[in-house]
mmCIF file of C-alpha atoms in Angstrom:
data_model
loop_
_atom_site.group_PDB
_atom_site.id
_atom_site.type_symbol
_atom_site.label_atom_id
_atom_site.label_comp_id
_atom_site.label_asym_id
_atom_site.label_seq_id
_atom_site.Cartn_x
_atom_site.Cartn_y
_atom_site.Cartn_z
ATOM 1 C CA MET A 28 37.286 -33.387 1.687
ATOM 2 C CA ASN A 29 35.042 -35.855 -0.177
ATOM 3 C CA SER A 30 36.990 -38.772 1.242
ATOM 4 C CA THR A 31 36.595 -37.386 4.782
ATOM 5 C CA LEU A 32 32.839 -36.940 4.311
ATOM 6 C CA THR A 33 32.567 -40.440 2.881
ATOM 7 C CA SER A 34 34.501 -41.811 5.856
ATOM 8 C CA LYS A 35 32.165 -40.086 8.335
ATOM 9 C CA MET A 36 29.101 -41.397 6.526
ATOM 10 C CA THR A 37 30.576 -44.890 6.504
ATOM 11 C CA VAL A 38 31.135 -44.788 10.287
ATOM 12 C CA GLN A 39 27.603 -43.485 10.877
ATOM 13 C CA ASP A 40 26.134 -46.180 8.613
ATOM 14 C CA ALA A 41 28.107 -48.818 10.479
ATOM 15 C CA LEU A 42 26.787 -47.565 13.846
ATOM 16 C CA VAL A 43 23.223 -47.629 12.574
ATOM 17 C CA ASP A 44 23.658 -51.068 11.009
ATOM 18 C CA ASN A 45 24.968 -52.480 14.284
ATOM 19 C CA GLY A 46 22.260 -50.792 16.359
ATOM 20 C CA LEU A 47 24.766 -48.794 18.421
ATOM 21 C CA LEU A 48 23.454 -45.341 17.514
ATOM 22 C CA GLY A 49 19.917 -46.449 18.192
ATOM 23 C CA LYS A 50 20.902 -47.930 21.542
ATOM 24 C CA GLY A 51 22.602 -44.696 22.584
ATOM 25 C CA THR A 52 19.536 -42.671 21.702
ATOM 26 C CA ARG A 53 17.260 -45.089 23.504
ATOM 27 C CA SER A 54 19.507 -45.005 26.592
ATOM 28 C CA LEU A 55 19.436 -41.220 26.618
ATOM 29 C CA LEU A 56 15.667 -41.129 26.270
ATOM 30 C CA MET A 57 15.344 -43.767 28.983
ATOM 31 C CA ALA A 58 17.553 -41.732 31.361
ATOM 32 C CA VAL A 59 15.512 -38.586 30.698
ATOM 33 C CA ALA A 60 12.266 -40.480 31.260
ATOM 34 C CA ILE A 61 13.502 -42.024 34.526
ATOM 35 C CA THR A 62 14.747 -38.642 35.800
ATOM 36 C CA TYR A 63 11.427 -37.022 34.943
ATOM 37 C CA ALA A 64 9.505 -39.846 36.622
ATOM 38 C CA ILE A 65 11.605 -39.628 39.810
ATOM 39 C CA SER A 66 11.161 -35.851 39.945
ATOM 40 C CA TRP A 67 7.401 -36.148 39.414
ATOM 41 C CA ILE A 68 7.064 -38.884 42.062
ATOM 42 C CA ASN A 69 9.132 -36.877 44.553
ATOM 43 C CA TRP A 70 7.071 -33.743 43.879
ATOM 44 C CA PHE A 71 3.821 -35.673 44.283
ATOM 45 C CA PHE A 72 4.981 -37.364 47.499
ATOM 46 C CA THR A 73 6.322 -34.180 49.136
ATOM 47 C CA SER A 74 3.177 -32.278 48.100
ATOM 48 C CA TRP A 75 1.025 -34.989 49.696
ATOM 49 C CA GLN A 76 3.082 -34.857 52.909
ATOM 50 C CA SER A 77 2.861 -31.081 52.936
ATOM 51 C CA SER A 78 -0.918 -31.118 52.483
ATOM 52 C CA ARG A 79 -1.266 -33.582 55.367
ATOM 53 C CA ALA A 80 0.837 -31.329 57.622
ATOM 54 C CA VAL A 81 -1.315 -28.305 56.772
ATOM 55 C CA ALA A 82 -4.525 -30.258 57.414
ATOM 56 C CA ALA A 83 -3.199 -31.596 60.736
ATOM 57 C CA ALA A 84 -2.232 -28.079 61.826
ATOM 58 C CA LYS A 85 -5.736 -26.819 61.064
ATOM 59 C CA ARG A 86 -7.292 -29.632 63.140
ATOM 60 C CA ALA A 87 -4.972 -29.070 66.109
ATOM 61 C CA GLY A 88 -6.500 -27.316 69.069
ATOM 62 C CA PRO A 89 -5.006 -24.512 71.164
ATOM 63 C CA GLY A 90 -1.724 -25.538 72.775
ATOM 64 C CA GLN A 91 -1.331 -28.652 70.614
ATOM 65 C CA LEU A 92 1.849 -29.259 68.626
ATOM 66 C CA LYS A 93 1.715 -28.069 65.023
ATOM 67 C CA ARG A 94 4.420 -29.215 62.641
ATOM 68 C CA PRO A 95 5.337 -26.796 59.826
ATOM 69 C CA PRO A 96 4.692 -28.167 56.325
ATOM 70 C CA THR A 97 7.682 -28.933 54.121
ATOM 71 C CA LEU A 98 7.840 -27.030 50.852
ATOM 72 C CA PRO A 99 7.381 -29.551 47.997
ATOM 73 C CA SER A 100 10.491 -30.331 45.962
ATOM 74 C CA ALA A 101 11.211 -32.206 42.754
ATOM 75 C CA VAL A 102 14.783 -33.287 43.494
ATOM 76 C CA PRO A 103 15.305 -36.048 46.087
ATOM 77 C CA VAL A 104 17.932 -35.698 48.847
ATOM 78 C CA VAL A 105 19.212 -32.217 47.897
ATOM 79 C CA GLY A 106 15.710 -30.741 48.047
ATOM 80 C CA HIS A 107 15.634 -26.990 47.469
ATOM 81 C CA ILE A 108 19.363 -26.367 47.437
ATOM 82 C CA PHE A 109 19.665 -25.419 43.758
ATOM 83 C CA GLN A 110 16.779 -22.954 44.008
ATOM 84 C CA PHE A 111 18.435 -21.390 47.038
ATOM 85 C CA LEU A 112 21.832 -21.095 45.335
ATOM 86 C CA LEU A 113 20.352 -19.536 42.200
ATOM 87 C CA GLY A 114 18.522 -16.850 44.166
ATOM 88 C CA GLY A 115 18.301 -17.246 47.919
ATOM 89 C CA HIS A 116 16.262 -14.142 48.726
ATOM 90 C CA ALA A 117 13.735 -14.674 45.927
ATOM 91 C CA PHE A 118 13.382 -18.366 46.795
ATOM 92 C CA MET A 119 12.794 -17.689 50.496
ATOM 93 C CA SER A 120 10.254 -14.996 49.639
ATOM 94 C CA ARG A 121 8.342 -17.431 47.404
ATOM 95 C CA ALA A 122 8.554 -20.141 50.060
ATOM 96 C CA ALA A 123 7.151 -17.803 52.730
ATOM 97 C CA LYS A 124 4.201 -16.952 50.481
ATOM 98 C CA HIS A 125 3.519 -20.546 49.372
ATOM 99 C CA TYR A 126 1.047 -21.218 52.204
ATOM 100 C CA GLY A 127 0.486 -17.586 53.056
ATOM 101 C CA LEU A 128 2.375 -15.288 55.413
ATOM 102 C CA GLY A 129 2.096 -16.458 58.997
ATOM 103 C CA VAL A 130 2.572 -20.167 58.209
ATOM 104 C CA PRO A 131 6.099 -21.428 59.062
ATOM 105 C CA VAL A 132 7.619 -23.447 56.211
ATOM 106 C CA ARG A 133 10.314 -26.117 56.375
ATOM 107 C CA ILE A 134 12.857 -26.204 53.542
ATOM 108 C CA ASN A 135 15.457 -28.864 52.807
ATOM 109 C CA LEU A 136 18.984 -27.725 51.938
ATOM 110 C CA ALA A 137 20.613 -31.173 52.174
ATOM 111 C CA THR A 138 22.746 -30.653 55.313
ATOM 112 C CA PHE A 139 20.017 -29.905 57.855
ATOM 113 C CA PRO A 140 16.424 -28.608 57.666
ATOM 114 C CA SER A 141 15.732 -24.903 57.962
ATOM 115 C CA TYR A 142 12.536 -23.033 58.698
ATOM 116 C CA ILE A 143 11.193 -19.791 57.268
ATOM 117 C CA VAL A 144 9.110 -17.867 59.788
ATOM 118 C CA SER A 145 6.992 -15.017 58.426
ATOM 119 C CA GLY A 146 4.076 -12.902 59.543
ATOM 120 C CA ARG A 147 3.976 -10.533 62.512
ATOM 121 C CA ASP A 148 2.367 -12.947 64.981
ATOM 122 C CA CYS A 149 4.676 -15.874 64.160
ATOM 123 C CA VAL A 150 7.817 -13.768 64.344
ATOM 124 C CA ALA A 151 6.683 -12.229 67.656
ATOM 125 C CA ALA A 152 5.939 -15.679 69.111
ATOM 126 C CA PHE A 153 9.326 -16.946 67.937
ATOM 127 C CA LEU A 154 11.194 -14.034 69.523
ATOM 128 C CA LYS A 155 9.246 -14.310 72.793
ATOM 129 C CA ASP A 156 9.892 -18.040 73.175
ATOM 130 C CA GLN A 157 13.249 -17.449 74.932
ATOM 131 C CA GLY A 158 14.224 -21.090 74.737
ATOM 132 C CA ARG A 159 11.234 -22.561 76.576
ATOM 133 C CA GLN A 160 10.254 -24.743 73.621
ATOM 134 C CA LEU A 161 12.944 -24.021 71.028
ATOM 135 C CA SER A 162 16.547 -25.065 71.544
ATOM 136 C CA ARG A 163 19.264 -22.989 69.876
ATOM 137 C CA ILE A 164 22.054 -25.375 70.861
ATOM 138 C CA PRO A 165 22.005 -27.845 67.901
ATOM 139 C CA ARG A 166 21.785 -25.055 65.337
ATOM 140 C CA GLY A 167 24.479 -23.070 67.140
ATOM 141 C CA LEU A 168 26.831 -26.049 66.951
ATOM 142 C CA ASN A 169 26.051 -26.386 63.245
ATOM 143 C CA TYR A 170 26.966 -22.740 62.782
ATOM 144 C CA MET A 171 30.268 -23.230 64.592
ATOM 145 C CA GLU A 172 31.187 -26.047 62.214
ATOM 146 C CA HIS A 173 29.739 -24.943 58.875
ATOM 147 C CA ALA A 174 29.799 -21.138 59.074
ATOM 148 C CA PHE A 175 32.863 -20.504 61.247
ATOM 149 C CA GLY A 176 35.040 -23.518 60.480
ATOM 150 C CA CYS A 177 35.363 -25.421 63.747
ATOM 151 C CA PRO A 178 36.674 -28.953 62.988
ATOM 152 C CA HIS A 179 33.903 -31.520 63.431
ATOM 153 C CA GLU A 180 35.781 -33.469 66.113
ATOM 154 C CA PHE A 181 35.941 -30.377 68.357
ATOM 155 C CA VAL A 182 32.386 -29.060 67.938
ATOM 156 C CA HIS A 183 31.175 -30.963 71.017
ATOM 157 C CA GLN A 184 33.451 -28.816 73.188
ATOM 158 C CA PHE A 185 31.102 -25.869 72.634
ATOM 159 C CA LYS A 186 28.105 -27.670 74.134
ATOM 160 C CA PRO A 187 26.870 -26.189 77.434
ATOM 161 C CA ARG A 188 28.346 -27.978 80.433
ATOM 162 C CA ASP A 189 26.803 -28.235 83.873
ATOM 163 C CA ASP A 190 30.096 -28.651 85.708
ATOM 164 C CA VAL A 191 31.705 -25.464 84.355
ATOM 165 C CA ASP A 192 29.465 -22.444 83.931
ATOM 166 C CA ILE A 193 31.468 -20.934 81.078
ATOM 167 C CA GLU A 194 28.424 -19.421 79.356
ATOM 168 C CA HIS A 195 27.494 -17.432 82.448
ATOM 169 C CA GLN A 196 31.056 -16.162 82.828
ATOM 170 C CA MET A 197 31.209 -15.104 79.174
ATOM 171 C CA HIS A 198 27.841 -13.381 79.495
ATOM 172 C CA THR A 199 29.015 -11.548 82.607
ATOM 173 C CA ALA A 200 32.217 -10.479 80.842
ATOM 174 C CA LEU A 201 30.204 -9.191 77.876
ATOM 175 C CA GLN A 202 27.947 -7.165 80.160
ATOM 176 C CA THR A 203 31.028 -5.678 81.813
ATOM 177 C CA MET A 204 32.470 -4.714 78.419
ATOM 178 C CA LEU A 205 29.224 -2.996 77.412
ATOM 179 C CA ALA A 206 28.854 -0.948 80.595
ATOM 180 C CA GLY A 207 30.793 1.466 82.777
ATOM 181 C CA ASN A 208 34.524 1.839 82.397
ATOM 182 C CA GLY A 209 34.813 -1.097 79.984
ATOM 183 C CA LEU A 210 32.448 0.516 77.486
ATOM 184 C CA GLU A 211 34.087 3.914 77.924
ATOM 185 C CA VAL A 212 37.540 2.515 77.117
ATOM 186 C CA LEU A 213 36.271 0.489 74.144
ATOM 187 C CA ALA A 214 34.267 3.396 72.697
ATOM 188 C CA GLY A 215 37.197 5.774 73.137
ATOM 189 C CA ARG A 216 39.551 3.386 71.361
ATOM 190 C CA TYR A 217 37.071 2.883 68.550
ATOM 191 C CA GLN A 218 36.526 6.610 67.987
ATOM 192 C CA THR A 219 40.258 7.272 67.984
ATOM 193 C CA GLU A 220 40.907 4.462 65.498
ATOM 194 C CA VAL A 221 38.111 5.568 63.154
ATOM 195 C CA ALA A 222 39.311 9.168 63.123
ATOM 196 C CA HIS A 223 42.930 8.134 62.559
ATOM 197 C CA ALA A 224 42.042 5.701 59.760
ATOM 198 C CA ALA A 225 39.759 8.153 57.974
ATOM 199 C CA LEU A 226 42.135 11.120 58.150
ATOM 200 C CA SER A 227 45.264 9.155 57.245
ATOM 201 C CA THR A 228 43.975 7.984 53.866
ATOM 202 C CA SER A 229 44.743 9.956 50.722
ATOM 203 C CA LEU A 230 41.057 9.856 49.742
ATOM 204 C CA VAL A 231 40.139 12.302 52.495
ATOM 205 C CA GLY A 232 41.140 15.963 52.377
ATOM 206 C CA LYS A 233 42.119 18.172 55.242
ATOM 207 C CA GLU A 234 40.150 18.162 58.472
ATOM 208 C CA HIS A 235 36.813 20.054 58.360
ATOM 209 C CA GLU A 236 36.762 19.908 54.533
ATOM 210 C CA TRP A 237 34.071 18.091 52.530
ATOM 211 C CA THR A 238 35.380 15.205 50.440
ATOM 212 C CA GLU A 239 33.644 13.278 47.667
ATOM 213 C CA LEU A 240 34.344 9.544 47.648
ATOM 214 C CA PRO A 241 33.757 7.163 44.727
ATOM 215 C CA ASP A 242 32.261 4.494 47.033
ATOM 216 C CA LEU A 243 31.217 5.707 50.481
ATOM 217 C CA CYS A 244 29.860 2.311 51.590
ATOM 218 C CA SER A 245 33.142 0.499 50.916
ATOM 219 C CA PHE A 246 35.085 3.290 52.615
ATOM 220 C CA VAL A 247 32.917 3.069 55.735
ATOM 221 C CA GLU A 248 32.958 -0.743 55.761
ATOM 222 C CA ASP A 249 36.735 -1.029 55.548
ATOM 223 C CA HIS A 250 37.528 1.686 58.069
ATOM 224 C CA VAL A 251 34.822 0.646 60.521
ATOM 225 C CA LEU A 252 36.049 -2.954 60.407
ATOM 226 C CA GLU A 253 39.681 -2.065 61.002
ATOM 227 C CA ALA A 254 38.842 0.431 63.749
ATOM 228 C CA ALA A 255 36.468 -1.965 65.516
ATOM 229 C CA THR A 256 38.991 -4.805 65.247
ATOM 230 C CA ARG A 257 41.848 -2.713 66.645
ATOM 231 C CA ALA A 258 39.660 -1.508 69.498
ATOM 232 C CA LEU A 259 38.648 -5.023 70.562
ATOM 233 C CA TYR A 260 41.607 -7.201 69.499
ATOM 234 C CA GLY A 261 44.518 -4.765 69.409
ATOM 235 C CA PRO A 262 46.543 -3.608 66.389
ATOM 236 C CA HIS A 263 48.243 -6.884 65.497
ATOM 237 C CA LEU A 264 45.238 -8.700 63.988
ATOM 238 C CA VAL A 265 45.041 -6.003 61.292
ATOM 239 C CA ALA A 266 48.814 -5.543 60.972
ATOM 240 C CA LEU A 267 49.439 -9.266 60.440
ATOM 241 C CA ASN A 268 46.679 -9.501 57.826
ATOM 242 C CA PRO A 269 46.796 -6.572 55.350
ATOM 243 C CA THR A 270 43.803 -7.943 53.408
ATOM 244 C CA LEU A 271 41.666 -8.443 56.529
ATOM 245 C CA ALA A 272 38.944 -5.959 55.521
ATOM 246 C CA ARG A 273 38.536 -7.417 52.042
ATOM 247 C CA ASP A 274 38.660 -10.984 53.395
ATOM 248 C CA PHE A 275 36.038 -10.234 56.042
ATOM 249 C CA TRP A 276 33.489 -8.620 53.733
ATOM 250 C CA THR A 277 33.955 -11.415 51.188
ATOM 251 C CA PHE A 278 33.207 -13.876 53.995
ATOM 252 C CA ASN A 279 30.245 -11.781 55.169
ATOM 253 C CA ARG A 280 28.670 -11.855 51.697
ATOM 254 C CA ARG A 281 28.890 -15.648 51.571
ATOM 255 C CA VAL A 282 28.207 -16.661 55.170
ATOM 256 C CA LYS A 283 24.414 -16.810 54.674
ATOM 257 C CA SER A 284 24.678 -19.936 52.543
ATOM 258 C CA MET A 285 26.754 -21.625 55.262
ATOM 259 C CA PHE A 286 24.223 -20.620 57.923
ATOM 260 C CA MET A 287 21.575 -22.351 55.807
ATOM 261 C CA GLY A 288 23.656 -25.528 55.612
ATOM 262 C CA VAL A 289 24.592 -25.627 51.933
ATOM 263 C CA PRO A 290 27.110 -28.524 51.587
ATOM 264 C CA LYS A 291 30.780 -27.712 51.043
ATOM 265 C CA TRP A 292 30.948 -29.367 47.631
ATOM 266 C CA LEU A 293 28.257 -27.020 46.347
ATOM 267 C CA ASN A 294 29.656 -23.970 48.115
ATOM 268 C CA PRO A 295 33.427 -23.834 47.454
ATOM 269 C CA SER A 296 33.729 -20.031 47.249
ATOM 270 C CA ALA A 297 32.101 -19.589 50.674
ATOM 271 C CA VAL A 298 34.336 -22.250 52.218
ATOM 272 C CA ARG A 299 37.442 -20.571 50.781
ATOM 273 C CA ALA A 300 36.342 -17.196 52.184
ATOM 274 C CA ARG A 301 35.704 -18.730 55.618
ATOM 275 C CA ASP A 302 39.030 -20.583 55.664
ATOM 276 C CA LYS A 303 40.868 -17.394 54.680
ATOM 277 C CA MET A 304 39.353 -15.624 57.684
ATOM 278 C CA THR A 305 40.131 -18.452 60.115
ATOM 279 C CA ASP A 306 43.730 -18.458 58.840
ATOM 280 C CA ASN A 307 43.889 -14.717 59.556
ATOM 281 C CA VAL A 308 42.617 -15.242 63.097
ATOM 282 C CA LYS A 309 44.986 -18.162 63.750
ATOM 283 C CA ARG A 310 47.911 -16.023 62.618
ATOM 284 C CA TRP A 311 46.991 -13.460 65.282
ATOM 285 C CA GLN A 312 46.392 -16.132 67.957
ATOM 286 C CA LEU A 313 49.842 -17.646 67.453
ATOM 287 C CA TYR A 314 51.539 -14.243 67.367
ATOM 288 C CA ALA A 315 49.855 -13.066 70.567
ATOM 289 C CA ALA A 316 50.647 -16.317 72.400
ATOM 290 C CA GLU A 317 54.295 -16.158 71.286
ATOM 291 C CA HIS A 318 54.892 -12.536 72.271
ATOM 292 C CA CYS A 319 52.721 -12.169 75.370
ATOM 293 C CA ASN A 320 51.945 -14.308 78.418
ATOM 294 C CA ILE A 321 48.254 -13.681 78.922
ATOM 295 C CA ASP A 322 48.381 -14.869 82.550
ATOM 296 C CA GLU A 323 50.885 -12.147 83.467
ATOM 297 C CA ILE A 324 48.579 -9.285 82.429
ATOM 298 C CA PRO A 325 46.871 -7.765 85.513
ATOM 299 C CA ASP A 326 43.115 -8.284 85.577
ATOM 300 C CA ASP A 327 42.386 -4.576 85.943
ATOM 301 C CA VAL A 328 44.139 -3.632 82.665
ATOM 302 C CA GLU A 329 41.333 -2.592 80.312
ATOM 303 C CA TRP A 330 43.404 -2.633 77.104
ATOM 304 C CA GLU A 331 46.846 -3.737 75.931
ATOM 305 C CA PRO A 332 48.259 -4.183 72.408
ATOM 306 C CA PHE A 333 48.504 -7.973 72.065
ATOM 307 C CA TYR A 334 44.992 -9.064 73.040
ATOM 308 C CA GLY A 335 43.271 -5.697 72.925
ATOM 309 C CA SER A 336 40.404 -5.293 75.366
ATOM 310 C CA ARG A 337 40.089 -7.039 78.719
ATOM 311 C CA TYR A 338 37.011 -8.833 77.365
ATOM 312 C CA THR A 339 39.096 -10.484 74.636
ATOM 313 C CA ARG A 340 41.552 -11.759 77.251
ATOM 314 C CA VAL A 341 38.701 -13.102 79.372
ATOM 315 C CA ARG A 342 37.308 -15.010 76.382
ATOM 316 C CA GLN A 343 40.689 -16.568 75.584
ATOM 317 C CA LYS A 344 41.149 -17.661 79.206
ATOM 318 C CA LEU A 345 37.652 -19.156 79.332
ATOM 319 C CA LEU A 346 38.341 -21.129 76.147
ATOM 320 C CA THR A 347 41.457 -22.538 77.806
ATOM 321 C CA LYS A 348 39.516 -23.324 80.993
ATOM 322 C CA ARG A 349 37.081 -25.271 78.843
ATOM 323 C CA ASP A 350 39.974 -27.280 77.324
ATOM 324 C CA ILE A 351 39.401 -25.806 73.860
ATOM 325 C CA MET A 352 43.068 -25.809 72.867
ATOM 326 C CA ASN A 353 42.873 -26.591 69.148
ATOM 327 C CA GLU A 354 43.863 -23.467 67.189
ATOM 328 C CA SER A 355 41.187 -23.995 64.517
ATOM 329 C CA ALA A 356 38.439 -24.405 67.121
ATOM 330 C CA ARG A 357 39.590 -21.273 68.954
ATOM 331 C CA ALA A 358 39.790 -19.398 65.659
ATOM 332 C CA ALA A 359 36.210 -20.421 64.851
ATOM 333 C CA GLU A 360 35.001 -19.019 68.176
ATOM 334 C CA ASN A 361 36.959 -15.797 67.698
ATOM 335 C CA LEU A 362 35.712 -15.440 64.116
ATOM 336 C CA ALA A 363 32.119 -15.904 65.283
ATOM 337 C CA PHE A 364 32.499 -13.075 67.773
ATOM 338 C CA ILE A 365 34.359 -10.822 65.309
ATOM 339 C CA TRP A 366 31.575 -11.329 62.767
ATOM 340 C CA ALA A 367 28.823 -10.484 65.270
ATOM 341 C CA TYR A 368 30.777 -7.546 66.694
ATOM 342 C CA VAL A 369 31.845 -5.947 63.392
ATOM 343 C CA THR A 370 28.510 -6.338 61.604
ATOM 344 C CA THR A 371 26.794 -4.729 64.596
ATOM 345 C CA PHE A 372 29.241 -1.837 64.586
ATOM 346 C CA ASN A 373 28.846 -1.454 60.825
ATOM 347 C CA SER A 374 25.045 -1.350 61.101
ATOM 348 C CA MET A 375 25.271 1.294 63.827
ATOM 349 C CA SER A 376 27.675 3.347 61.704
ATOM 350 C CA GLY A 377 25.325 3.127 58.729
ATOM 351 C CA VAL A 378 22.410 4.358 60.829
ATOM 352 C CA CYS A 379 24.456 7.186 62.311
#
């Protein structure tokens, strides 16, 4: 033991004598000092820019353009991304209050800028804009790529096109689904599926009997998702993917960070959850295409087992008409609609 201790002391003495230990310490201190200086300079510069934006907004007259101030940050390039990842809700709440409620704030999450709109008047003005001054197209394309997994080289196919009015046709099809016979068929299917799923599980007792569940929210989430999916997409999407409910709610918990543009390398769990869901959807797409010729289904058929509702068939045909043939791009579009559809149904079920 004494020889080992002597050996260690000899090595340390040699490092000190040759100036290596001192150089290492100096390098570490230098790196810390440079990092601190860069952070301080970046904070000072972004604070100065932010103050100028606030002052310019105060000087602007009625109807003049006002640019939202950017929340100061200490870290160059990545901006506020670490604060968002450590506590997104708390960070956004602090950011909204930084200049006072009612002042829109720009935050930087590395991929693309995002804005926090707070205050009754600002939110009302934002909702009433209806696209006259704000364009939803660039952000929508970002969502298709980052949140729903459309390959980058196919994102441009979802841009509005003047020569083919696909958006209008999809909107018309959606209105048809949510009214008249289309809504009646969809609602009937959904109610039947919910009742069957709830009564077929061992957790629920006989009909008309009260049952205590260990986790009511999870029970409702899983059964609402499967029932809503079967009603709109037919039984095969659920049958081909036994873990669909768990996969979807895992994706739903993580999708917010992808909406905000957090880069993939800082968000691996969210990317895995998204890719699992797109794989589930692609599995259904390939199965349906292999076992059913969508063009042979009469237009007046409201529901059939391979594609589910007539609205789902219309969407698939419109994607083909738009030359969106890549399975991953189609899966991204289907996942986007499933997410919007199921979360809406789940919210309605929670309220009811």
